[in-house]
XYZ file of C-alpha atoms in Angstrom:
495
model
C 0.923 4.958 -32.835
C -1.520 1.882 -31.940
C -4.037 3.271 -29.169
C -4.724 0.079 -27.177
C -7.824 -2.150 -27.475
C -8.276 -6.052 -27.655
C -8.938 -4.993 -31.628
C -5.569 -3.394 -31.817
C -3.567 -5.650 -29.334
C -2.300 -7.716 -31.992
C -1.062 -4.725 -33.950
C 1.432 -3.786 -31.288
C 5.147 -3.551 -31.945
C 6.950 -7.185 -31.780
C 8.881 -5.640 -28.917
C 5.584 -5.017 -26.122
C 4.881 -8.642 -24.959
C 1.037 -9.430 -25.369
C -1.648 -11.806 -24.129
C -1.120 -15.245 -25.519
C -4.666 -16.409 -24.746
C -8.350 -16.135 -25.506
C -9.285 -13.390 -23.239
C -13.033 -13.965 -24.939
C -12.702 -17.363 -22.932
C -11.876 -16.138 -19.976
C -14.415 -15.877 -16.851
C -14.245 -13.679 -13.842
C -13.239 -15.694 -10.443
C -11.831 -12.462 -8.363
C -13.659 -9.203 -7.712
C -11.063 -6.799 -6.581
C -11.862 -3.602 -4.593
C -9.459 -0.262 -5.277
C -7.980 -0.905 -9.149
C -4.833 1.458 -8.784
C -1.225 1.481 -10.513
C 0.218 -1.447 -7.446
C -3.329 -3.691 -7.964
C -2.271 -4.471 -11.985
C 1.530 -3.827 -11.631
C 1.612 -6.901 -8.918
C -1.735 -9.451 -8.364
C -2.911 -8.836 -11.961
C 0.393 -9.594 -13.213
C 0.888 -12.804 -11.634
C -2.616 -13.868 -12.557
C -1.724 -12.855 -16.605
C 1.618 -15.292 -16.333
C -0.152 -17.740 -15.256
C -2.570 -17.241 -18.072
C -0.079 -17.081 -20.705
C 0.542 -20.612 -19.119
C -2.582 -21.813 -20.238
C -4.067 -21.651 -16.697
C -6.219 -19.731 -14.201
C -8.539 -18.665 -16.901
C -11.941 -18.903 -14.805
C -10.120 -16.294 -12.510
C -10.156 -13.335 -14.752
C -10.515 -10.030 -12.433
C -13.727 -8.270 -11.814
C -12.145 -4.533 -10.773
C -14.561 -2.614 -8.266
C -14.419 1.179 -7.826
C -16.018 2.988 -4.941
C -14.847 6.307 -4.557
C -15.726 9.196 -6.638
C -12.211 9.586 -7.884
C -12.115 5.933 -8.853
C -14.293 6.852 -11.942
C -11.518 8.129 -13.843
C -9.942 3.823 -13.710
C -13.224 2.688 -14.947
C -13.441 5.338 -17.891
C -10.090 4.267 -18.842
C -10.609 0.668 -18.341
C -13.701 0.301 -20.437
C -12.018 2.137 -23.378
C -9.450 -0.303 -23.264
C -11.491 -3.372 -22.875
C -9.601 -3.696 -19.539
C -6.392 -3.704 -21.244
C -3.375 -2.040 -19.924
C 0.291 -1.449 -20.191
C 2.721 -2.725 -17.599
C 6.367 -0.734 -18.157
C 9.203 -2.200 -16.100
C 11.989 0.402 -15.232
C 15.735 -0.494 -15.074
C 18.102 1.351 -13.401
C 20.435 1.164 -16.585
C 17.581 3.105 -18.218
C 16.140 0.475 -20.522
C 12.200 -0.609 -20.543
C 10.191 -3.470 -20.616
C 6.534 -3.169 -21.994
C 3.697 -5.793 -21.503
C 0.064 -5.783 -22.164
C -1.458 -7.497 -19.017
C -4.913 -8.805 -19.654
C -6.414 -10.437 -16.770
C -8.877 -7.696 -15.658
C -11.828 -8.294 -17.805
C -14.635 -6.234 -16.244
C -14.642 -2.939 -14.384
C -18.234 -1.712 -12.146
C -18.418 1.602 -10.795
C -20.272 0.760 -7.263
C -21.959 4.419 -7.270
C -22.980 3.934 -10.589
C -24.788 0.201 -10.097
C -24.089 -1.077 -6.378
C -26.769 -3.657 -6.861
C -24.409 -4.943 -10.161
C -21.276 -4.894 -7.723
C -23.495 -7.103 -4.816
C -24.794 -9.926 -7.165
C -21.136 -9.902 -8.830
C -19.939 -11.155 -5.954
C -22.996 -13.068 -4.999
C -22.443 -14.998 -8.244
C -20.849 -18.200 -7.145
C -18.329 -18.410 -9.849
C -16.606 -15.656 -8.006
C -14.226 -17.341 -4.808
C -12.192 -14.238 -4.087
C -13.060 -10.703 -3.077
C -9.317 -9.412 -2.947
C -8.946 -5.561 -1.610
C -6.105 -2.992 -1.882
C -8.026 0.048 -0.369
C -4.915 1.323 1.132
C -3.919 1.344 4.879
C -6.765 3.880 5.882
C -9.248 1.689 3.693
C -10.464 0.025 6.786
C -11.669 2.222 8.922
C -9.705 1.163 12.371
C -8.415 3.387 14.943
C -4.776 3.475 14.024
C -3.994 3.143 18.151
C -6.406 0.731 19.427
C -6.976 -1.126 15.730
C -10.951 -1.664 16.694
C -13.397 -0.980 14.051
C -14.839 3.238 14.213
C -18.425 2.300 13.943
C -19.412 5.688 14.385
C -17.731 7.284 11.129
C -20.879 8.749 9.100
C -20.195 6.520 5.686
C -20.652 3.052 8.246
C -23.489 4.780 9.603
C -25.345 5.705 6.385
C -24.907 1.593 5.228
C -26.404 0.412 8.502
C -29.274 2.544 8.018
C -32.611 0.710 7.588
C -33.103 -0.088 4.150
C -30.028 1.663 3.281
C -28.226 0.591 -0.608
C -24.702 -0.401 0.708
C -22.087 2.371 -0.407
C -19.681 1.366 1.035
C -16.599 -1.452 0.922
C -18.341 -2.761 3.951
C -21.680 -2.905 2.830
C -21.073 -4.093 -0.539
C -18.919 -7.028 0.807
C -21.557 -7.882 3.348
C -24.590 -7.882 1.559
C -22.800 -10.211 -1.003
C -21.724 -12.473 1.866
C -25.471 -12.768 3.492
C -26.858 -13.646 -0.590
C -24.747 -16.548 -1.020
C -25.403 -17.505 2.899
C -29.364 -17.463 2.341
C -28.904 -19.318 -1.307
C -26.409 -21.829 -0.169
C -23.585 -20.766 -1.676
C -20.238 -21.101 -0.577
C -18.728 -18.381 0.614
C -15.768 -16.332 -1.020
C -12.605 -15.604 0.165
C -11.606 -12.332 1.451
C -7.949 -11.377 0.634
C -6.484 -8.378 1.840
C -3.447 -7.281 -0.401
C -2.548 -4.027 1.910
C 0.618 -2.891 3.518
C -0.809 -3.682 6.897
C 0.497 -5.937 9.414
C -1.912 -8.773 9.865
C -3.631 -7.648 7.137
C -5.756 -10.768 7.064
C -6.923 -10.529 10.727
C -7.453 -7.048 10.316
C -10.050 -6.942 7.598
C -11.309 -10.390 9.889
C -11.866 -8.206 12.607
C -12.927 -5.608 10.197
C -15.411 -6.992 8.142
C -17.293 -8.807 11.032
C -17.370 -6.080 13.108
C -19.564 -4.469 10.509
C -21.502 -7.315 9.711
C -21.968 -7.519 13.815
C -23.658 -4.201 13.591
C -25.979 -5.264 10.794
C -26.561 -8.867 11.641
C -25.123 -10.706 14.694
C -26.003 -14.325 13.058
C -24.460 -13.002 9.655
C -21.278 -12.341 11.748
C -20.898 -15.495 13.274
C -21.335 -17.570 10.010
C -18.524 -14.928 8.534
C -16.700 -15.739 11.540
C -16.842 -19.603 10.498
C -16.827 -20.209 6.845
C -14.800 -17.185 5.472
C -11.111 -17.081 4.830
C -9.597 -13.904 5.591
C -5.698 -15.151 4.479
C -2.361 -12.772 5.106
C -0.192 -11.442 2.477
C 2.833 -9.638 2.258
C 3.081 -7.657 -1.594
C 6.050 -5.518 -2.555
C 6.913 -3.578 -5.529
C 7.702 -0.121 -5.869
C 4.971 1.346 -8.456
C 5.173 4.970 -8.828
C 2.246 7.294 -9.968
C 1.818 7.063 -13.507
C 2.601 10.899 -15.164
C 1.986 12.107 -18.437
C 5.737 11.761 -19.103
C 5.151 7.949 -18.999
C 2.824 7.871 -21.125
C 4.405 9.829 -23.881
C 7.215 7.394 -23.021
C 5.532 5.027 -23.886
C 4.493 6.442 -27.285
C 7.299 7.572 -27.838
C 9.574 4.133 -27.583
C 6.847 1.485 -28.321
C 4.195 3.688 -29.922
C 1.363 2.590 -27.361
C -1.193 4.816 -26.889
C -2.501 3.914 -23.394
C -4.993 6.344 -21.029
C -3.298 5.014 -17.987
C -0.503 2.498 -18.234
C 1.461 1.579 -15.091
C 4.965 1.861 -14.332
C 7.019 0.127 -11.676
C 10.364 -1.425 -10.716
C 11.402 -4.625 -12.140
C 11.450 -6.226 -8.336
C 8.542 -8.217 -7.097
C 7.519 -10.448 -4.214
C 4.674 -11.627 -3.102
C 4.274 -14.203 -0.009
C 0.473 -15.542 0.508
C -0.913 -17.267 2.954
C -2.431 -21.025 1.740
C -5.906 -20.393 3.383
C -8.923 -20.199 1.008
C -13.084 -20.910 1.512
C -13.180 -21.981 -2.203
C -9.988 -22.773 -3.775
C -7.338 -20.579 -5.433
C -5.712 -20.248 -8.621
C -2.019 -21.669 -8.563
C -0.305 -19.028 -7.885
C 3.080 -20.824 -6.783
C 3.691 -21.274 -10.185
C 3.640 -17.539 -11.373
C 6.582 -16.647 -8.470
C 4.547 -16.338 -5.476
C 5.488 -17.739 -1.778
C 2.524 -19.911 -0.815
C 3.499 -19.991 2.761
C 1.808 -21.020 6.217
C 3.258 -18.237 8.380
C 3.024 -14.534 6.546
C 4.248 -12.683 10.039
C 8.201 -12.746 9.240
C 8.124 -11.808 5.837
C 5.178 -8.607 6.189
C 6.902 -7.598 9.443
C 10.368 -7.341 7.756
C 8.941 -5.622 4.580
C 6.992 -3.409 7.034
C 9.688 -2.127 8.690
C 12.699 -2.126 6.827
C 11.131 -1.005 3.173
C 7.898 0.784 4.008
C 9.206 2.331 7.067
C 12.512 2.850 5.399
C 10.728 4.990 2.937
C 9.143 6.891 6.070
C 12.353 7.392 7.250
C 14.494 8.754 4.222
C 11.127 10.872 2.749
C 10.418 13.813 5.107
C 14.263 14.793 5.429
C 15.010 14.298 1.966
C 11.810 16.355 1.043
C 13.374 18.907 3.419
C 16.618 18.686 2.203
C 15.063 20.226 -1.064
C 14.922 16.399 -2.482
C 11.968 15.703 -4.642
C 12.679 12.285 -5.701
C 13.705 8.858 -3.724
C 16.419 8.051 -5.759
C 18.330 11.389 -5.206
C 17.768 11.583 -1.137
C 19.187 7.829 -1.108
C 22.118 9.226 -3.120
C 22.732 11.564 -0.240
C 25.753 9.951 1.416
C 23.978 11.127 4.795
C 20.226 10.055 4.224
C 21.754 6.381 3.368
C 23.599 6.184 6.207
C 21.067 7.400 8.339
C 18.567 4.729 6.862
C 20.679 1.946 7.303
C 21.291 2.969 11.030
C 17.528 2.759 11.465
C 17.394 -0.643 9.555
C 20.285 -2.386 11.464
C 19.678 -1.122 15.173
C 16.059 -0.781 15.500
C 13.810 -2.085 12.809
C 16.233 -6.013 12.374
C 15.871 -6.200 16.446
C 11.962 -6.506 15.910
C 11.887 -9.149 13.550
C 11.525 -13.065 13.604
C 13.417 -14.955 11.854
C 12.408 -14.829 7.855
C 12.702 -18.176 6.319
C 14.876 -18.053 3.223
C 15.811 -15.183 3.408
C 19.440 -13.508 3.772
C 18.563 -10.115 5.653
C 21.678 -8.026 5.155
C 21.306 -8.992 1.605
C 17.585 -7.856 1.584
C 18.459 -4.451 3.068
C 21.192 -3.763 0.689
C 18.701 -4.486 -2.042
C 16.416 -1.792 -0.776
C 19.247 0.273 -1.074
C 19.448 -0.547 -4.606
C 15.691 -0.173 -5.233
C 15.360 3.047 -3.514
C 18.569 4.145 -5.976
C 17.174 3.765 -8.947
C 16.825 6.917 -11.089
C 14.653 5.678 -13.503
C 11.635 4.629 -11.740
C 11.049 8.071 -10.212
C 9.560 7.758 -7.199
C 8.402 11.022 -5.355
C 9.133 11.842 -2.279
C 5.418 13.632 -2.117
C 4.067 10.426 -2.524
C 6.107 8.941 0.109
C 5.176 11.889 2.768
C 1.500 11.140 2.120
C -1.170 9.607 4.043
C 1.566 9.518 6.981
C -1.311 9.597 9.728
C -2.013 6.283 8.374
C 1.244 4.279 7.635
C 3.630 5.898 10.416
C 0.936 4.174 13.238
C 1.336 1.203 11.522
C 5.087 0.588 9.979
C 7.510 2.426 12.185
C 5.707 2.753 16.373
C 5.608 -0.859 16.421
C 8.931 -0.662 16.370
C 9.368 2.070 18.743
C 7.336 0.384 21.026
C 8.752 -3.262 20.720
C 12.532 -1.273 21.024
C 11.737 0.493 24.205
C 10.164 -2.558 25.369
C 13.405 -4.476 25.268
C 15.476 -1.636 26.156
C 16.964 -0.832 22.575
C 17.419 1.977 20.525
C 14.918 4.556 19.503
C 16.692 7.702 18.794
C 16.536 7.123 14.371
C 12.848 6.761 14.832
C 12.208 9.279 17.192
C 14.033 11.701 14.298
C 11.814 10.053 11.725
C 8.775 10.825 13.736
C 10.313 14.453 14.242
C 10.636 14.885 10.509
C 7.095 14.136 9.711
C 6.126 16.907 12.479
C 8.363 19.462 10.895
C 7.291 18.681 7.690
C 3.507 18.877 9.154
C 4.002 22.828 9.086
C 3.423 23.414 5.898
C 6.030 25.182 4.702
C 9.928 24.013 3.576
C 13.013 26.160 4.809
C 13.206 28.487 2.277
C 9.411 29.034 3.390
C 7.856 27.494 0.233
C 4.410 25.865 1.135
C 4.452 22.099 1.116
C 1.231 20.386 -0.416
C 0.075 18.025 2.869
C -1.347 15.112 1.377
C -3.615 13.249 4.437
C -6.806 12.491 5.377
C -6.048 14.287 9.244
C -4.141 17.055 6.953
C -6.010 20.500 9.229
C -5.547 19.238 12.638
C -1.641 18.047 12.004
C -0.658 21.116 10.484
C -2.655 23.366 13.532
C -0.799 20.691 15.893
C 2.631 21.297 14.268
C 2.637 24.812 13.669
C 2.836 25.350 17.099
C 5.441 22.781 18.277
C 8.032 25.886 18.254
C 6.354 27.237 21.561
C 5.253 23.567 22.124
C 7.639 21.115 21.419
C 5.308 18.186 22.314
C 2.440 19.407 20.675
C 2.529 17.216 17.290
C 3.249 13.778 19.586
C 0.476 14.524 22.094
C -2.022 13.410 19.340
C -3.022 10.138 21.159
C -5.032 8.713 18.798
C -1.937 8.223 16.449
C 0.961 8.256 19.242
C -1.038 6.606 22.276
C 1.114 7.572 25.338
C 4.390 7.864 23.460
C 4.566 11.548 24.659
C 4.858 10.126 28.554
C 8.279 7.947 27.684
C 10.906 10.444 28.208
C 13.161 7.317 25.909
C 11.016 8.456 22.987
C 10.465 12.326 23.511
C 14.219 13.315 24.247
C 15.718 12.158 21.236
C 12.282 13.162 19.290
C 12.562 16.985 21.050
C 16.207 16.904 20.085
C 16.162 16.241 16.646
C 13.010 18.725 15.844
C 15.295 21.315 17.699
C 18.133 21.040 15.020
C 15.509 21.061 12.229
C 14.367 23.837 13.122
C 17.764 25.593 14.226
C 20.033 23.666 11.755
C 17.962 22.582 8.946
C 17.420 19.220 7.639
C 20.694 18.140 5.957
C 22.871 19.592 9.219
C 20.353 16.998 11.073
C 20.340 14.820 8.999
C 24.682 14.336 8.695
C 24.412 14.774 12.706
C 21.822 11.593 13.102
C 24.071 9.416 10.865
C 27.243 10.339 12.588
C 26.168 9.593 15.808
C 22.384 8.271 16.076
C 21.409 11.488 17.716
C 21.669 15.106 17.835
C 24.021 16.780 20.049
């Protein structure tokens, strides 16, 4: 057993692919914000091909921490000289094992937020990249506009204050380079969030508005804020992985990351101050992001919405086994076909009957493990933003909303707390107290979990949406998930 450092990398079974260059050459040209298992299973694996190709080595990655839990990544980062293991799980059961080593440098912002500001100050760096998750940004999920009042945004606007914050940080870096003539950096959102580049646009000046109206404006001007669409499934990494990966490559790794051997990533070509080539490690350098996020949105992440909460239900604990479930496919599929493909553009290149059968196959595959726990959390954040756009863009047009209305139903049963066999249920999201008080009375109030305006605006008021929605949280609560569940796929809705 080899425990992994940049002294022992070379040690490493002939079988784990390794770094073939000078990582002692390399300089940082990316700060990223939020260093988790999809952040080095996706962009810092497409920067480490293109390294192995002898390029982009003055855009090693800078990782950034900010929460309090994010001090576990650096811990394991620095004892690994920001080396890590990347496993790739096929569905036939074999592995693929590669040392990715593109992430050079980890800071801990609470530790040194002054040595996270001047990092990015330092013109060398030309991207501040972010994946802080969809409730990273601190919008409203109905109206989108920035919550200025939320006490961590207040505390970095103080007078004088030390910026804490993602915000702050970013912001204060922006206004050095501005008063020292610096070009400014890019800011790339890598989140699943539609727009994501206008969003942390919108996002990011509206807190530099607050602290400086001229610093906004020249944000406003010379900063890039480009889309992307990013998509692989990468499950939390358990202790069974890593003894996995002791156990069949003899790797001793403090927090390796394991993920599906699909990948995609489409990019919008609009940079401050340049880029490395990505288009030549697999990505889609592309002028027009909106096609290919909205159909990833709402067929894969909102697929997941839709299959997790009945399949947890069920008695499910794992995607793989609730797709297997003759009735949860069909059900998903139904939702794919008649109301998420009606919302979408065309998607250049791409074959969309073929793409949704291949999210079939991803979802399938027993080896990569995904929960469905992880799936059902943080809903107050991703249902807002993958699956009521389409509800609203299908009652706009007339269309069908009854799958949707079922999904949303399944997330308010699951909202209780409690399975049917009365087993408590572990609810994972940041609104976790009031949506369990709001669902645990929906059985004397059916409407009571959909009256929440600030995630379902006036939803509530379109009978189109609350019939079906009423209906199906009816049978789950007289019938049970899988009797719903068969019902919705045989006919769309529940008699």
């Amino acid at each position: 057993m080899t425990t992994l450092t940049q002294g022992t990398v070379g040690a490493l079974a002939p079988e784990v692919a390794v770094p073939s260059y000078d990582r002692s050459r390399l300089t940082v040209g990316i700060v990223h914000f939020g260093v988790g298992g999809f952040h080095r299973a996706h962009q810092a694996m497409y920067l480490d091909r293109l390294m192995n190709d002898g390029r982009a080595h003055d855009w090693a990655i800078c990782g950034v921490g900010v929460l309090p839990g994010d001090a576990r990544m650096r811990d394991a980062l620095t004892a690994q000289d920001g080396l890590y293991t990347m496993v790739l799980k096929h569905p036939d059961g074999t592995r693929e094992a590669r040392v990715i080593g593109s992430i050079t440098e980890y800071l801990f912002a609470p530790d040194d937020p002054e040595a996270v500001v001047e990092k990015m100050a330092d013109p060398a760096v030309r991207i501040v990249s972010l994946t802080v998750t969809e409730g990273g940004y601190n919008i409203h999920p109905v109206t989108g506009e920035f919550d200025a009042e939320a006490p961590a945004i207040r505390a970095d606007l103080a007078p004088g204050a030390v910026p804490a914050t993602v915000f702050g940080l970013v912001t204060e870096a922006l206004r050095r380079r501005r008063d020292r003539g610096a070009a400014p950096f890019t800011v790339m959102s890598c989140d699943n969030i539609q727009g994501n580049g206008h969003v942390a646009r919108r996002t990011f000046t509206a807190f530099a508005r607050l602290a400086d109206p001229a610093l906004a404006a020249w944000i406003e001007d010379a900063v890039a804020f480009p889309d992307s669409m990013v998509d692989r499934i990468t499950p939390v990494t358990t202790d069974e992985d890593r003894e996995d990966l002791v156990r069949r490559f003899g790797v001793e790794d403090a927090w390796p990351v394991v993920c599906e051997p699909f990948t995609q990533w489409v990019l919008e070509d609009r940079f401050s101050s340049g880029r490395p080539p990505w288009e030549e490690a697999g990505v889609q350098v592309v002028a027009d992001v909106e096609p290919y996020e909205l159909m990833k949105l709402r067929l894969l992440n909102a697929g997941h919405q839709s299959l997790c909460y009945f399949g947890y239900l069920a008695g499910y604990r794992y995607a793989h086994e609730a797709t297997a479930d003759p009735a949860i496919a069909t059900f998903l599929l139904g939702y794919m076909d008649a109301e998420a493909t009606p919302t979408l553009r065309p998607v250049p290149g791409i074959d969309l009957a073929a793409y949704k059968r291949t999210l079939i196959e991803r979802f399938s595959n027993p080896e990569v493990r995904d929960t469905l726990a992880r799936l059902c959390a943080e809903s107050s954040d991703r249902i807002p933003k993958w699956l009521l756009p389409v509800v609203r863009e299908q009652l706009a047009r007339g269309g069908e909303v009854a799958r949707a209305a079922a999904v949303v139903a399944s997330w308010a049963r699951y909202a209780e707390g409690a399975d049917e066999s009365g087993e408590p249920i572990e609810i994972v999201d940041r609104l976790r107290d009031r949506l369990t008080a709001a669902a645990r009375t929906q059985r004397e109030h059916p409407t009571a979990f959909i009256e929440d305006r600030d995630l379902f605006g006036d939803l509530a008021d379109d009978k189109r949406f609350v019939e079906p929605y009423l209906r199906a949280l009816e049978s789950l609560h007289t019938k049970g998930a899988r009797a719903t569940v068969r019902e919705l796929a045989e006919r769309g809705t529940c008699a």
